[in-house]
mmCIF file of C-alpha atoms in Angstrom:
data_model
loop_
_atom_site.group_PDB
_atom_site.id
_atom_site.type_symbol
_atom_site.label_atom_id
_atom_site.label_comp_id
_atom_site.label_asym_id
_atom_site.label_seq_id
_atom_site.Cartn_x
_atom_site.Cartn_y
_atom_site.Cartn_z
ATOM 1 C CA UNK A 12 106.837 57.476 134.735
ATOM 2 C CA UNK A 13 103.127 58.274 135.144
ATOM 3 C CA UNK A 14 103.322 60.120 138.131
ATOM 4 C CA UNK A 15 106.093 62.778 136.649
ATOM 5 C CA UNK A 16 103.811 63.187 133.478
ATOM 6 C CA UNK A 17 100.946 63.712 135.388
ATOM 7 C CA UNK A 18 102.992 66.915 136.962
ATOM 8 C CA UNK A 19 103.880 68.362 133.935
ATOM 9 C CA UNK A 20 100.159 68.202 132.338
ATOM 10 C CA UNK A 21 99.196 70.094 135.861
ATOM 11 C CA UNK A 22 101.585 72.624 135.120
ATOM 12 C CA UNK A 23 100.856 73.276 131.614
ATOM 13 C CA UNK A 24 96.787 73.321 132.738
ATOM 14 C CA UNK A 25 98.151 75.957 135.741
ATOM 15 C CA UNK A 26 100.075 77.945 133.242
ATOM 16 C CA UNK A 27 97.465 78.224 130.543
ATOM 17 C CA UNK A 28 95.066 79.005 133.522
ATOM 18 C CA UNK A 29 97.154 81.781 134.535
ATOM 19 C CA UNK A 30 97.526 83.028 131.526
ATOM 20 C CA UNK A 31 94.254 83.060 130.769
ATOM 21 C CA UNK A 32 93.414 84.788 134.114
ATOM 22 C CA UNK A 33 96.289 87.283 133.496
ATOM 23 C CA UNK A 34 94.445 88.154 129.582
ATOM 24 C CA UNK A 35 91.487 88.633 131.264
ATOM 25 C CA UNK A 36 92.970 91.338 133.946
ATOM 26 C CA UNK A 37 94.421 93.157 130.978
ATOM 27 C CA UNK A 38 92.657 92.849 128.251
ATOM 28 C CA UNK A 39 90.401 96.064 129.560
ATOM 29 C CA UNK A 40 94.091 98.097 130.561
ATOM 30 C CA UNK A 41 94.674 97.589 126.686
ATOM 31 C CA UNK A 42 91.358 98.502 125.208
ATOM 32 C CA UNK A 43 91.340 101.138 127.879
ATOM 33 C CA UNK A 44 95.057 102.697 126.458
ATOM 34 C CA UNK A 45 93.809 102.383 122.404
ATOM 35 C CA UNK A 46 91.059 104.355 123.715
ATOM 36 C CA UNK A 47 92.757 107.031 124.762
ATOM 37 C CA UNK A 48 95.136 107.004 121.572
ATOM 38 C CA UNK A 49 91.885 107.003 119.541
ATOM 39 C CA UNK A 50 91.283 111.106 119.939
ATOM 40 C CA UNK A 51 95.401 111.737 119.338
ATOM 41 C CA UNK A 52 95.193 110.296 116.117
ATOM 42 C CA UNK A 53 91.920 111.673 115.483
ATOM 43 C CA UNK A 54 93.745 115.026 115.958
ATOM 44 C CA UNK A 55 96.401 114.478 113.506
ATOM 45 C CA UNK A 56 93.903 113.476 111.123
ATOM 46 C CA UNK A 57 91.673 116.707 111.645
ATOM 47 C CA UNK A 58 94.838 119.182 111.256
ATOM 48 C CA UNK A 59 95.737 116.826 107.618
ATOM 49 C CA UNK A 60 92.189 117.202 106.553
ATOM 50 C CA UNK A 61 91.409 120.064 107.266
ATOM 51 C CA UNK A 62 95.010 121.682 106.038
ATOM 52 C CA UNK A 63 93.958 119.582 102.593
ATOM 53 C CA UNK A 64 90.789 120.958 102.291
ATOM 54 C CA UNK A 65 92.173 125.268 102.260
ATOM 55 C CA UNK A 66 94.023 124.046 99.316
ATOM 56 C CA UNK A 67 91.376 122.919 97.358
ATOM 57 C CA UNK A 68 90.545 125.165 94.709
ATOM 58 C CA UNK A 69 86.471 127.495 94.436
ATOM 59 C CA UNK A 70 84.723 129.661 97.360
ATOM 60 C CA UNK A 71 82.521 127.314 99.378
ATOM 61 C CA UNK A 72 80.170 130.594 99.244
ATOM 62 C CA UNK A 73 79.995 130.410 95.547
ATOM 63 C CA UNK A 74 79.565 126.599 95.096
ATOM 64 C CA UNK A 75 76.491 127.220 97.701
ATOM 65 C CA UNK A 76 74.671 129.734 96.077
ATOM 66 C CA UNK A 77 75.451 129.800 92.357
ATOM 67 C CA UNK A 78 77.844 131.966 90.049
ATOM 68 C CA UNK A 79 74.519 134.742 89.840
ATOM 69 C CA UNK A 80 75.245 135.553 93.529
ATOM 70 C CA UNK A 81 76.900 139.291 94.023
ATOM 71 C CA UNK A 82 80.081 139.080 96.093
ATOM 72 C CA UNK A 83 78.220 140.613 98.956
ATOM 73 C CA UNK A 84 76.153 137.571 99.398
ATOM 74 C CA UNK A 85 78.921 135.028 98.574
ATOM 75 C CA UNK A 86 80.878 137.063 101.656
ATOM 76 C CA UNK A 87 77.982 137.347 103.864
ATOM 77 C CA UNK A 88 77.459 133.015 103.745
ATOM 78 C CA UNK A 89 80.887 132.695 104.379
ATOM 79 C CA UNK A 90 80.840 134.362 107.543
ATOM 80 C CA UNK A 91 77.467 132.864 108.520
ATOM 81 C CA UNK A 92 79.189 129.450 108.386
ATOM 82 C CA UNK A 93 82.761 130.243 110.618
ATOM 83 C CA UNK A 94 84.578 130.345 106.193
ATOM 84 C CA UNK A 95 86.080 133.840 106.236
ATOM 85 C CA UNK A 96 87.715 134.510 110.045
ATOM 86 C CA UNK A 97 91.925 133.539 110.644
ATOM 87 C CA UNK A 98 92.629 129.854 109.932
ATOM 88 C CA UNK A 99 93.246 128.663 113.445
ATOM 89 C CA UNK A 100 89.896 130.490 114.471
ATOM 90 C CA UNK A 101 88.035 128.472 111.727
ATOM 91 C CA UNK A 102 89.872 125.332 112.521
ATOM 92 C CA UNK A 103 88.643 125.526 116.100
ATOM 93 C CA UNK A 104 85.145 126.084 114.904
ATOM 94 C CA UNK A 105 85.139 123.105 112.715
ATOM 95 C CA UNK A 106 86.533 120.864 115.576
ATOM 96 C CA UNK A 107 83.531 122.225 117.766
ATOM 97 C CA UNK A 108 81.428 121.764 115.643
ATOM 98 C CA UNK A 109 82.407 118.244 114.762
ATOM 99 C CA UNK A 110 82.541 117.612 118.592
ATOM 100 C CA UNK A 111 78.830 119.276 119.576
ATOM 101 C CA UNK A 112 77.257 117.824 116.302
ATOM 102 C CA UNK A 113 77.128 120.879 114.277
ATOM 103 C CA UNK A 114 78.503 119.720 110.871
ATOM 104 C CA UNK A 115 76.561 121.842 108.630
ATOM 105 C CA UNK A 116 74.282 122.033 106.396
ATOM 106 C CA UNK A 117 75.452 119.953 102.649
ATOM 107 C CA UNK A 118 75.921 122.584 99.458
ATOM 108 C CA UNK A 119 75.156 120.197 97.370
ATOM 109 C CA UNK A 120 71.923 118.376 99.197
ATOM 110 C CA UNK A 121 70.901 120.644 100.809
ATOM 111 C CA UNK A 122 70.545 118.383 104.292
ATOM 112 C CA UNK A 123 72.018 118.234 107.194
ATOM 113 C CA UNK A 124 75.504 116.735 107.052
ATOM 114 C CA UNK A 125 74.953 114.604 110.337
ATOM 115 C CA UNK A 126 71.929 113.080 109.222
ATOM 116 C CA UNK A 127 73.312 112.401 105.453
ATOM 117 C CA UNK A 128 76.886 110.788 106.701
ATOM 118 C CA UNK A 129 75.146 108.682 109.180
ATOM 119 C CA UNK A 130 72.685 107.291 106.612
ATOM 120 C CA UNK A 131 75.111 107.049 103.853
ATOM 121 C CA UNK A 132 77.166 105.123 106.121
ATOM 122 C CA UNK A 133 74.673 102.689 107.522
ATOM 123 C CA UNK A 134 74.769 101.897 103.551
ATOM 124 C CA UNK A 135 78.337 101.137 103.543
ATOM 125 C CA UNK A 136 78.761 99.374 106.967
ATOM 126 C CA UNK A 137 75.721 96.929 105.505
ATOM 127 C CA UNK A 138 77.772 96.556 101.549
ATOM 128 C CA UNK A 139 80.695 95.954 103.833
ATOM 129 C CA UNK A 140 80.249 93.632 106.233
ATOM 130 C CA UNK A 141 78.211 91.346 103.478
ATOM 131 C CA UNK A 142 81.753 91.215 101.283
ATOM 132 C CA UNK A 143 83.420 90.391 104.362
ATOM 133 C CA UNK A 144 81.537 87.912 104.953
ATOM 134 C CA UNK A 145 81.789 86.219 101.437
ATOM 135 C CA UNK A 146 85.277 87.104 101.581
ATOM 136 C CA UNK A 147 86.524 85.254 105.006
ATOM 137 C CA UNK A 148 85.720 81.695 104.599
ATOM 138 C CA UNK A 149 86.295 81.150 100.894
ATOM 139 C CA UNK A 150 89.570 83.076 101.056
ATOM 140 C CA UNK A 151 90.591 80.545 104.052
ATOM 141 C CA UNK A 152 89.241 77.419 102.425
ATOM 142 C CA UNK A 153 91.592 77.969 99.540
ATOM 143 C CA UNK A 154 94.108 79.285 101.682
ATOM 144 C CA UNK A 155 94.037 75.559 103.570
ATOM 145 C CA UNK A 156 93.021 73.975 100.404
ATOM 146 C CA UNK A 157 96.369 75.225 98.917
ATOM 147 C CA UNK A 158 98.621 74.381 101.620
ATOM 148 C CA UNK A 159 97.306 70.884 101.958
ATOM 149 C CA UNK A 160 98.309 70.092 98.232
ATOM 150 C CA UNK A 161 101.545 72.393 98.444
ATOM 151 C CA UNK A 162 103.478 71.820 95.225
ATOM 152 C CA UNK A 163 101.038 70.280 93.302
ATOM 153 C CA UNK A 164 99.355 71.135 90.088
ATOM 154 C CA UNK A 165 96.344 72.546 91.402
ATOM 155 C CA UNK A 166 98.040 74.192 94.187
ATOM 156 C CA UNK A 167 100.170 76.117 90.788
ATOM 157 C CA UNK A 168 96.710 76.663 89.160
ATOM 158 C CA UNK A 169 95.272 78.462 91.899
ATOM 159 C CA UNK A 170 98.350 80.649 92.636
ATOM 160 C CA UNK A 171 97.794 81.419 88.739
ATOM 161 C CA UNK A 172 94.322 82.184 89.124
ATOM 162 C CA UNK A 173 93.945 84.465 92.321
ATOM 163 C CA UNK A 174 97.687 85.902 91.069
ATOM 164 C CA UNK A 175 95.731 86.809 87.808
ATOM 165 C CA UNK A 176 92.279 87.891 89.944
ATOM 166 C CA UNK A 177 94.895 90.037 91.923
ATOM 167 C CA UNK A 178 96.454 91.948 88.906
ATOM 168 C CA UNK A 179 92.483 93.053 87.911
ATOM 169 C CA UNK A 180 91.817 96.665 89.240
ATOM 170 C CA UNK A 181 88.613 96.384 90.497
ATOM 171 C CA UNK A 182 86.894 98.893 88.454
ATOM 172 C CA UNK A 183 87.663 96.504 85.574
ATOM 173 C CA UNK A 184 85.928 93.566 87.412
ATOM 174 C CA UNK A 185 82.871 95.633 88.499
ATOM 175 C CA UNK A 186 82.235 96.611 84.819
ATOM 176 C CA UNK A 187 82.686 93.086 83.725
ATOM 177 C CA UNK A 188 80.226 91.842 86.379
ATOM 178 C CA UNK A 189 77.792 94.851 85.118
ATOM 179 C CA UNK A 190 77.860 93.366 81.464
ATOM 180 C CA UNK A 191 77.731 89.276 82.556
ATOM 181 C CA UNK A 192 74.586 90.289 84.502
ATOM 182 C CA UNK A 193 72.887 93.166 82.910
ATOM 183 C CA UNK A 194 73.114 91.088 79.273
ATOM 184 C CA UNK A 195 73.519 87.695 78.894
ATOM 185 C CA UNK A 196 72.679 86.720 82.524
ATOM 186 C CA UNK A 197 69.832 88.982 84.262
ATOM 187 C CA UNK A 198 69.224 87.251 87.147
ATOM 188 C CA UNK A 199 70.877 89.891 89.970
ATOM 189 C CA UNK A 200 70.022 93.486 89.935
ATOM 190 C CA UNK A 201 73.194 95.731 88.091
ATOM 191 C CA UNK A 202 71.461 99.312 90.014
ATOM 192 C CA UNK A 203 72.097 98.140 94.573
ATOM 193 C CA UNK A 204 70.114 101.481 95.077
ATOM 194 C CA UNK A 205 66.668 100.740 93.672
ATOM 195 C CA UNK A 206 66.082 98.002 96.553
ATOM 196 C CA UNK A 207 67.362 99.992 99.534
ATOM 197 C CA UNK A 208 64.120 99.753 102.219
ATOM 198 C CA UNK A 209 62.535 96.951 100.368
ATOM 199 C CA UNK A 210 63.003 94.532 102.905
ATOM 200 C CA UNK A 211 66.279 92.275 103.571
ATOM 201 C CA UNK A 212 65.828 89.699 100.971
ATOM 202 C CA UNK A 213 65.745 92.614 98.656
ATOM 203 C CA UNK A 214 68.723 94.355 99.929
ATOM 204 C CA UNK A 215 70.815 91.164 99.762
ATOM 205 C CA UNK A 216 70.207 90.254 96.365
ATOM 206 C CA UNK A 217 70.465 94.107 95.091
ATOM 207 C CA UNK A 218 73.718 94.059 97.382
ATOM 208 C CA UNK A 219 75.498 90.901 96.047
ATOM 209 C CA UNK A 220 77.205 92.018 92.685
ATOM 210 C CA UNK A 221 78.894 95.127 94.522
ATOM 211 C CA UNK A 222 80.051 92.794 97.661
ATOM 212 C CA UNK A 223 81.173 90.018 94.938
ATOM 213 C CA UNK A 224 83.414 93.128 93.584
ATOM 214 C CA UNK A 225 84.401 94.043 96.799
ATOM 215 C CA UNK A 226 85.439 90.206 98.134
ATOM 216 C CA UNK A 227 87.100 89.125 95.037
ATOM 217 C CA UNK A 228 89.503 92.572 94.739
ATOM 218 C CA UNK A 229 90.733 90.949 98.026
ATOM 219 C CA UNK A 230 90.454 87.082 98.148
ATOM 220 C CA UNK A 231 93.897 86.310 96.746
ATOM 221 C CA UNK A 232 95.975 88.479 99.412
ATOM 222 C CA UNK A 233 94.235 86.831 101.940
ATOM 223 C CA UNK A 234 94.049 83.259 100.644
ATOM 224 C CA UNK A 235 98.030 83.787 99.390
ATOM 225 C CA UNK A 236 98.246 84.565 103.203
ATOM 226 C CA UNK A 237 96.492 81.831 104.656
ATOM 227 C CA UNK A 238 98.522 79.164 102.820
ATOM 228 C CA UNK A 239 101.411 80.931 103.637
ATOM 229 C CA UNK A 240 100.779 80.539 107.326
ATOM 230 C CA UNK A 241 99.275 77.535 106.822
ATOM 231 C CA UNK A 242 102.574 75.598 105.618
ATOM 232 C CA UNK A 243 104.345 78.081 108.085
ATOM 233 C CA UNK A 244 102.708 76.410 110.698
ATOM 234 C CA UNK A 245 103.012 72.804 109.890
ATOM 235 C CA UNK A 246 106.118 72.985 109.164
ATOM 236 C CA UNK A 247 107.064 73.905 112.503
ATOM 237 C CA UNK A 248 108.915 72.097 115.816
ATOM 238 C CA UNK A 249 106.204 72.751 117.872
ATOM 239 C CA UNK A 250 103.355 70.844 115.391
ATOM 240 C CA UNK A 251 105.835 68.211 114.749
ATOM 241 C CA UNK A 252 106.459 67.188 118.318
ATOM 242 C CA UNK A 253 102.579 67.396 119.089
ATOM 243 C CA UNK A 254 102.193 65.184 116.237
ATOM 244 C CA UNK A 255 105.070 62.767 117.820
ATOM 245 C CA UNK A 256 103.229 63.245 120.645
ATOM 246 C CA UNK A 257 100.059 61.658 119.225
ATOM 247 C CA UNK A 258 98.001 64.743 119.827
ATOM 248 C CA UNK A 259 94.385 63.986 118.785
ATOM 249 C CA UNK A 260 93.790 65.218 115.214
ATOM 250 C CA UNK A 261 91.150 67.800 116.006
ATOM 251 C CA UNK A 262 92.647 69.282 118.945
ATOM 252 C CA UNK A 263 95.882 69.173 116.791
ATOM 253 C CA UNK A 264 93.605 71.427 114.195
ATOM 254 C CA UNK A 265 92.151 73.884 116.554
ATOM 255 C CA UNK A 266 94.796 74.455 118.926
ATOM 256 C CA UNK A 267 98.085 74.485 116.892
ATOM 257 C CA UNK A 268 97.048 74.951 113.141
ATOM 258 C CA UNK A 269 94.436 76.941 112.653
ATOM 259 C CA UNK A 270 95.254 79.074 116.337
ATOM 260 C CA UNK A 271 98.934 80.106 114.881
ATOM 261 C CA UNK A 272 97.905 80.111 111.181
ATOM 262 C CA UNK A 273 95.024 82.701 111.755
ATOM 263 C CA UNK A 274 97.614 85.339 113.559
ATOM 264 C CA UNK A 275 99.088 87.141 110.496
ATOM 265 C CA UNK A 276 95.767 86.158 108.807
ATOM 266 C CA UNK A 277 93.940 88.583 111.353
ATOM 267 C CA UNK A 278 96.126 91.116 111.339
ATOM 268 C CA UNK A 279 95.431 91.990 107.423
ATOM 269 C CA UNK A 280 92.114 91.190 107.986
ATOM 270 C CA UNK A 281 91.546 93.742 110.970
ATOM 271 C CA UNK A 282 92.408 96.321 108.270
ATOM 272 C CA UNK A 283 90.399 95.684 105.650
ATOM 273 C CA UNK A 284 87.373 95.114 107.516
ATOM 274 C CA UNK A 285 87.599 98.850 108.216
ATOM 275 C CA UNK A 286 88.563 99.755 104.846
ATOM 276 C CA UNK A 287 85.265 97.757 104.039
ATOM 277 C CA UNK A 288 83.101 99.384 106.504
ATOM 278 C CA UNK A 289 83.394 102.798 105.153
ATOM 279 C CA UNK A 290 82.668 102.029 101.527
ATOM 280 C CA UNK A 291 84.194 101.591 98.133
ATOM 281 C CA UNK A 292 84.173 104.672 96.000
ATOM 282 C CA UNK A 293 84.511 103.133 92.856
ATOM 283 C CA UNK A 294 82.077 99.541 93.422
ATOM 284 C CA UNK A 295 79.457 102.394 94.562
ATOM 285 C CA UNK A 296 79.608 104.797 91.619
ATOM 286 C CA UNK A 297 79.461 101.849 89.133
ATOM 287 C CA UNK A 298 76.078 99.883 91.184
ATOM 288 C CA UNK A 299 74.780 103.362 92.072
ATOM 289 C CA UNK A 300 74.753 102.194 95.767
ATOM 290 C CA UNK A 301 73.947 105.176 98.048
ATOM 291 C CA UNK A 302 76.845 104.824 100.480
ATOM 292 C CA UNK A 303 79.754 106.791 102.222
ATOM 293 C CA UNK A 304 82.263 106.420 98.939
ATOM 294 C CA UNK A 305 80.060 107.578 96.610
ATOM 295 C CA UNK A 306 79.057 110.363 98.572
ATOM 296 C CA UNK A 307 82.344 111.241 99.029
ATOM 297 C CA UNK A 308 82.840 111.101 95.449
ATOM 298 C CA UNK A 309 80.139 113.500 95.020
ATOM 299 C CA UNK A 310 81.560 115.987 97.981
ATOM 300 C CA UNK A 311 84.891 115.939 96.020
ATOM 301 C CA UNK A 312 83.398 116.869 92.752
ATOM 302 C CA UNK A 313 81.135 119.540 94.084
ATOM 303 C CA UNK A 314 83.563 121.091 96.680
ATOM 304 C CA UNK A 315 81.038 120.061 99.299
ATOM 305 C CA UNK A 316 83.621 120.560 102.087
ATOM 306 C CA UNK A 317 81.216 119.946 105.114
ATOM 307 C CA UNK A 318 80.653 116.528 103.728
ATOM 308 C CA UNK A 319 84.059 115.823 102.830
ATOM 309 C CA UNK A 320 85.337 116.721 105.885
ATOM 310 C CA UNK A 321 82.728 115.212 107.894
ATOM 311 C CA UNK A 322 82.592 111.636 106.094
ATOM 312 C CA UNK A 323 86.935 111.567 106.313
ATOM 313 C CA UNK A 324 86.434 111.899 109.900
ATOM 314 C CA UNK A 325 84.127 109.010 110.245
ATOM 315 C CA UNK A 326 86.237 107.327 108.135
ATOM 316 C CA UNK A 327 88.923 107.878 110.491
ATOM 317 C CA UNK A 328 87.072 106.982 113.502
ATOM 318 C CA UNK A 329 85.807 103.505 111.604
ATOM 319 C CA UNK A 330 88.908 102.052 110.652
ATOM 320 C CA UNK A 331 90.534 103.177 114.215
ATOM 321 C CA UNK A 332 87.756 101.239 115.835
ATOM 322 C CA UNK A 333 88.503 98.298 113.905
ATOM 323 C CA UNK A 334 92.141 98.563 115.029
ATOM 324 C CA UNK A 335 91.044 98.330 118.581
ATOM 325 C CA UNK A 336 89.286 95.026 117.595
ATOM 326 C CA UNK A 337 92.002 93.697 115.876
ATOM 327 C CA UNK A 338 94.484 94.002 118.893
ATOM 328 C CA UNK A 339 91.605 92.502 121.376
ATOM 329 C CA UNK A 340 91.644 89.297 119.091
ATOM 330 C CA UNK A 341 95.489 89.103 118.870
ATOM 331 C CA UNK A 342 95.347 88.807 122.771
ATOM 332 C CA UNK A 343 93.086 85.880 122.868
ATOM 333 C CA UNK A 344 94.842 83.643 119.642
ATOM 334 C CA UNK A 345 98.119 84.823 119.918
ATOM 335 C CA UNK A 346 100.105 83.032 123.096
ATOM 336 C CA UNK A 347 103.019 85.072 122.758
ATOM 337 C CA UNK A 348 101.053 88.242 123.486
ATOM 338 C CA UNK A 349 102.265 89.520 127.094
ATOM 339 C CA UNK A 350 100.861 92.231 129.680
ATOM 340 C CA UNK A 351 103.983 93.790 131.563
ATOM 341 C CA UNK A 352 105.056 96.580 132.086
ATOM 342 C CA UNK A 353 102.534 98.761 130.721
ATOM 343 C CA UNK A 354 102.855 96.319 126.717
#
C-alpha cells in the first residue's frame, strides 16, 4: 500500500510542478496581451470623453479670460489652443497632445496641466493606498471571524452592523467623522491638506480620517464577501476529504481555505484598489485634501476642460493598470486558471 501512495504524491508534486512551470511561461504572454488591450480601451475612453466634454455648456475662451474679453480675443485663444477648427481635427490634436505631453495650460490655475494632474495624483495614490490598507485585513478578519461562528448571534450582529455601515452614503459618514473629531474629540486633524510636505508622520495622521471614510464606505462588501467564500469553501468536497485525509491544520489553512476563499475576494478587490488610487471626490472636498477628485471637482465646476479631460484619462489608465494586476494574481491563487490556446 505504501509503495502505490508514494506514486500518487509524485504525481501530484509533478503536476503542481508543471503547472507551476507552465504559469510561469505564460504569465508574461498574458500581461503581454492586457498590454496591448490597454491603448484600445484607452481609445474608446478618449472618443466618450472627449464627445462628453463638446456638450458641456460655456466657451473655454471665455471661462479663460473673463466675461470683459471682446469676442475677438475670446476667438483668437480658441484658436491658439487647437478649440475652434472641425471636431475630428481638434480631436486629433487633443490625442497628440495627450500622447507628446502637451496637455495645456489649466484656466482655472493657471499651471501646467501635466505638472498639476501628476501632483494631484501622487495625493490620491498616497489617500488611497493608506484606506486600502486599513481596509484589507480588518474586512478579512471579520469576513473569517463571521464564517467561523456562522449562524450565531454575533455572526447576526455583525451582518446588522456592516449591513447598516453599508446603507450610509459616505458623505454622511465623512461629515459625522468631521463633527466626532473637530468637537468633542480633537485629537486627528479634520483639514488632510494643511500637513501635506510636513514629513510622513504628519501626512499619516492628517491622512487618517479621510482613509477611515474611504475603508469603512467599503468594509462590509468585502467582509460580506469574505464570509461568503469563506463558508463556500469549507463547505466543500475537496476541504472535506483533505480534512478526512488528516491534512495538517495549517497547510489545510493556507492551501485550501484561505487559497480558494481569497479568489472572488480579489477580484472585487482588484477594482476598488483602482477606484481608490485615483481619489474620492466627495472624502476630498469635505477634508480639503489636495488630490485628483477634488481637482476634478473643481475642473467640472469651472469648465476647466484640459484638466478634466486630462485627469479622466489618468483615471482611465489607473484603474486599467490595476486590472492587469488583478488578472496576474488570479493566475498564481486560482488553480483552475489555464494557458491554451491563446486563454
Amino acid at each position: 500500500m505504501s509503495v502505490p501512495a508514494s506514486g500518487e504524491t509524485g504525481s501530484a508534486m509533478a503536476s503542481r510542478s508543471a503547472l507551476f512551470r507552465e504559469r510561469q511561461r505564460a504569465t508574461p504572454k498574458l500581461i503581454g496581451l492586457r498590454l496591448l488591450q490597454i491603448p484600445a480601451v484607452l481609445c474608446v475612453v478618449s472618443i466618450i470623453v472627449f464627445a462628453l466634454i463638446e456638450v458641456v455648456p460655456g466657451d473655454p475662451g471665455r471661462n479663460a479670460l473673463g466675461q470683459y474679453a471682446t469676442a475677438e480675443q475670446v476667438a483668437q485663444w480658441n484658436a491658439s489652443h487647437n478649440l475652434d477648427g472641425a471636431l475630428i481635427e481638434r480631436y486629433i490634436a487633443w490625442t497628440g497632445g495627450l500622447l507628446t505631453g502637451d496637455w495645456g495650460i489649466s484656466l482655472v490655475y493657471d499651471e501646467r496641466v501635466l505638472d498639476l494632474v501628476f501632483g494631484r495624483l501622487s495625493n490620491s495614490m498616497m489617500l488611497g493606498l493608506y484606506a486600502f490598507l486599513m481596509l484589507v485585513p480588518i474586512a478579512i478578519g471579520l469576513g473569517v471571524a463571521q464564517a467561523r461562528r456562522e449562524g450565531s448571534r454575533s455572526d447576526r450582529a455583525l451582518t446588522i452592523v456592516l449591513m447598516s455601515l453599508a446603507a450610509v452614503p459616505e458623505f454622511v459618514i465623512g461629515v459625522l467623522l468631521l463633527i466626532v473629531f473637530g468637537l468633542a474629540l480633537p485629537i486627528l486633524p479634520i483639514n488632510s491638506g494643511d500637513a501635506l510636505g510636513q514629513g510622513l508622520p504628519a501626512q499619516l495622521r492628517a491622512m487618517t480620517l479621510p482613509a477611515i471614510t474611504i475603508a469603512l464606505g467599503s468594509l462590509a462588501v468585502f467582509a460580506r464577501m469574505t464570509r461568503n467564500a469563506v463558508i463556500e469553501t469549507t463547505g466543500s468536497q475537496f476541504y472535506r476529504t483533505a480534512v478526512v485525509k488528516g491534512v495538517d491544520g495549517s497547510a489545510l489553512l493556507r492551501r485550501h481555505v484561505a487559497r480558494n476563499s481569497m479568489i472572488p475576494v480579489v477580484s472585487l478587490l482588484g477594482i476598488y484598489l483602482g477606484a481608490m488610487l485615483c481619489g474620492s471626490a466627495v472624502v476630498e472636498t469635505l477634508f480639503s485634501y489636495p488630490g485628483l477628485g477634488a481637482l476634478l471637482v473643481t475642473a467640472t465646476q469651472q469648465k476647466d476642460i484640459f484638466v478634466l479631460t486630462a485627469g479622466v484619462m489618468i483615471t482611465a489608465v489607473i484603474s486599467m493598470l490595476a486590472l492587469l494586476a488583478t488578472d496576474v494574481v488570479f493566475t498564481m491563487i486560482d488553480p483552475r486558471v489555464r494557458f491554451s490556446g491563446g486563454s
